[in-house]
Tab-separated table of C-alpha atoms and ligand atoms in Angstrom:
chain	number	residue	atom	x	y	z
A	1	MET	CA	33.641	-6.128	17.092
A	2	GLU	CA	30.241	-7.687	16.969
A	3	SER	CA	28.487	-4.375	17.462
A	4	ALA	CA	30.597	-2.746	14.736
A	5	THR	CA	29.620	-5.495	12.320
A	6	LYS	CA	25.977	-5.105	13.225
A	7	ARG	CA	26.079	-1.379	12.748
A	8	TYR	CA	27.724	-1.786	9.370
A	9	SER	CA	25.162	-4.304	8.179
A	10	HIS	CA	22.393	-2.026	9.409
A	11	ILE	CA	23.717	0.780	7.220
A	12	MET	CA	23.885	-1.514	4.215
A	13	THR	CA	20.455	-3.070	4.544
A	14	HIS	CA	17.017	-1.564	4.886
A	15	THR	CA	14.392	-3.530	6.742
A	16	ILE	CA	10.730	-3.334	5.832
A	17	ILE	CA	7.812	-4.841	7.747
A	18	ILE	CA	4.862	-5.830	5.567
A	19	VAL	CA	1.429	-6.001	7.204
A	20	GLU	CA	-0.922	-7.737	4.774
A	21	ASP	CA	-3.531	-10.467	5.296
A	22	ASN	CA	-3.826	-11.531	1.665
A	23	GLU	CA	-1.253	-14.239	0.964
A	24	ILE	CA	-0.889	-13.414	-2.724
A	25	ASN	CA	-0.264	-9.744	-2.011
A	26	MET	CA	2.090	-10.611	0.823
A	27	MET	CA	4.098	-12.844	-1.498
A	28	LEU	CA	4.138	-10.173	-4.206
A	29	PHE	CA	5.303	-7.369	-1.888
A	30	ASN	CA	7.784	-9.648	-0.168
A	31	ASP	CA	9.355	-10.916	-3.382
A	32	LEU	CA	9.516	-7.467	-4.967
A	33	LEU	CA	11.215	-5.974	-1.933
A	34	GLN	CA	13.630	-8.856	-1.473
A	35	SER	CA	14.537	-8.703	-5.163
A	36	ARG	CA	15.641	-5.105	-4.537
A	37	GLY	CA	17.776	-6.095	-1.575
A	38	TYR	CA	15.438	-5.086	1.228
A	39	GLU	CA	15.129	-7.316	4.258
A	40	THR	CA	11.507	-8.104	4.974
A	41	LEU	CA	9.440	-9.180	7.939
A	42	GLN	CA	5.830	-10.252	7.642
A	43	SER	CA	2.745	-9.792	9.757
A	44	PHE	CA	-0.576	-11.126	8.532
A	45	ASP	CA	-2.817	-9.273	10.986
A	46	GLY	CA	-0.646	-6.498	12.415
A	47	MET	CA	-1.416	-7.493	15.997
A	48	ASP	CA	2.321	-7.915	16.624
A	49	ILE	CA	3.369	-4.730	14.823
A	50	LEU	CA	4.402	-2.739	17.903
A	51	ASP	CA	6.577	-5.588	19.166
A	52	LEU	CA	8.030	-6.273	15.723
A	53	ALA	CA	8.799	-2.611	15.145
A	54	ARG	CA	10.424	-2.243	18.548
A	55	LYS	CA	12.512	-5.348	18.077
A	56	HIS	CA	13.633	-4.804	14.485
A	57	GLN	CA	13.579	-0.993	14.101
A	58	PRO	CA	12.430	-1.153	10.468
A	59	ASP	CA	13.091	1.607	7.960
A	60	LEU	CA	9.547	1.376	6.632
A	61	ILE	CA	6.235	-0.326	7.377
A	62	ILE	CA	3.927	-1.260	4.525
A	63	MET	CA	0.383	-1.356	5.877
A	64	ASP	CA	-2.795	-2.829	4.461
A	65	ILE	CA	-5.996	-1.214	5.765
A	66	GLN	CA	-8.475	-4.092	5.692
A	67	LEU	CA	-7.122	-6.595	8.220
A	68	PRO	CA	-8.883	-9.313	10.206
A	69	VAL	CA	-8.749	-7.972	13.785
A	70	LYS	CA	-7.959	-4.261	13.756
A	71	SER	CA	-7.655	-2.020	10.727
A	72	GLY	CA	-4.295	-0.878	9.425
A	73	LEU	CA	-5.308	2.661	10.335
A	74	GLU	CA	-5.664	1.665	13.976
A	75	HIS	CA	-2.266	-0.023	13.873
A	76	THR	CA	-0.797	3.121	12.342
A	77	LYS	CA	-2.393	5.276	15.020
A	78	ALA	CA	-0.825	3.079	17.713
A	79	LEU	CA	2.594	3.273	16.030
A	80	LYS	CA	2.398	7.047	15.710
A	81	ALA	CA	1.332	7.404	19.350
A	82	ASP	CA	4.514	5.642	20.475
A	83	ASP	CA	7.469	7.988	20.945
A	84	GLU	CA	9.930	5.249	20.109
A	85	LEU	CA	8.161	4.189	16.891
A	86	LYS	CA	6.453	7.301	15.553
A	87	ASP	CA	9.271	8.245	13.180
A	88	ILE	CA	9.106	4.976	11.247
A	89	PRO	CA	7.383	5.843	7.960
A	90	VAL	CA	4.133	4.000	7.256
A	91	LEU	CA	3.126	3.482	3.632
A	92	VAL	CA	-0.487	2.376	3.305
A	93	VAL	CA	-1.234	0.014	0.435
A	94	THR	CA	-4.920	-0.676	0.132
A	95	ALA	CA	-7.491	-2.020	-2.307
A	96	PHE	CA	-10.089	0.601	-1.503
A	97	THR	CA	-10.815	3.260	1.052
A	98	MET	CA	-13.960	3.809	3.055
A	99	GLN	CA	-15.520	7.214	3.560
A	100	GLY	CA	-13.161	9.235	5.717
A	101	ASP	CA	-10.199	6.854	5.386
A	102	LYS	CA	-8.066	9.369	3.514
A	103	GLU	CA	-8.627	12.000	6.198
A	104	ARG	CA	-7.837	9.435	8.901
A	105	MET	CA	-4.695	8.348	7.070
A	106	ILE	CA	-3.360	11.873	7.331
A	107	GLU	CA	-4.742	12.475	10.815
A	108	PHE	CA	-3.194	9.242	12.111
A	109	GLY	CA	0.156	10.084	10.557
A	110	CYS	CA	0.412	7.736	7.570
A	111	ASN	CA	3.296	8.925	5.439
A	112	GLY	CA	1.780	7.986	2.088
A	113	TYR	CA	-0.544	5.596	0.328
A	114	LEU	CA	-0.835	3.490	-2.801
A	115	TYR	CA	-3.774	1.651	-4.292
A	116	LYS	CA	-3.891	-2.020	-5.179
A	117	PRO	CA	-3.462	-3.443	-7.661
A	118	ILE	CA	-0.070	-1.783	-7.413
A	119	SER	CA	2.037	-0.537	-10.256
A	120	VAL	CA	5.373	-2.273	-9.629
A	121	PRO	CA	7.586	0.694	-10.631
A	122	LEU	CA	5.467	3.111	-8.575
A	123	PHE	CA	5.517	0.763	-5.597
A	124	LEU	CA	9.304	0.465	-5.635
A	125	GLU	CA	9.759	4.183	-6.225
A	126	SER	CA	7.463	5.018	-3.357
A	127	VAL	CA	9.237	2.584	-1.028
A	128	ALA	CA	12.610	4.118	-1.909
A	129	GLN	CA	11.257	7.641	-1.414
A	130	HIS	CA	9.803	6.925	1.988
A	131	ILE	CA	12.985	5.310	3.171
A	132	SER	CA	15.127	8.238	2.073
A	133	ARG	CA	12.658	10.994	3.005
A	134	PRO	CA	10.344	9.558	5.645
A	135	GLU	CA	8.575	12.810	6.451
A	136	SER	CA	7.338	13.440	2.934
A	137	ILE	CA	3.640	12.923	2.439
A	138	VAL	CA	2.541	13.079	-1.153
A	139	PRO	CA	-0.767	11.195	-1.252
A	140	HIS	CA	-2.144	12.712	-4.413
A	141	LYS	CA	0.771	11.689	-6.549
A	142	TYR	CA	-0.153	8.065	-5.939
A	143	SER	CA	-3.877	8.321	-6.393
A	144	HIS	CA	-5.303	6.602	-9.400
A	145	THR	CA	-8.414	7.959	-11.038
B	201	MN	MN1	-6.484	-6.915	3.619
C-alpha cells in the first residue's frame, strides 16, 4: 500500500530542483513555485545536482549559469550526459550570458532559458510548459530585447 500511495502522490505533485546561488533569487523562485503547488528542492552551487536529481527524480531543474564552483552550463552538460537523468528538462534562468553561452545552452541540451529579472507570469508559464512538454526548446520566445 505504501508504494501505491507514493505513486499517487508523485502523480499529483511536481518536483522542481532550483540551482541558484543568490539567496534573494532562490527565495523568489522557491516561493513562486511553492505558491503554485510545486515541491521544491534547493541547491546553492549545483555540486550536488546529480545526486539530488537521482534521488528525487524531479520534473524540472531550474538552473542559474553563474555559480560559485562550476557554471550551470557544466552542470547541465553533466546531467545530459547521464542516461538516467538526461530526460529531465533544464530551464536556464540567468542574469546575463557570455559570448557563446546561447550556443552552449543548446549544444549542452538546455531545454529553454529565461533572463533575470524574471517576469513572474512568463516564469510560471515557462515552468508549466517545460513540465508538460519537456522536449520543447523555444529560446527565442523568452528572449528580452
Ligand atoms: Mn548566480
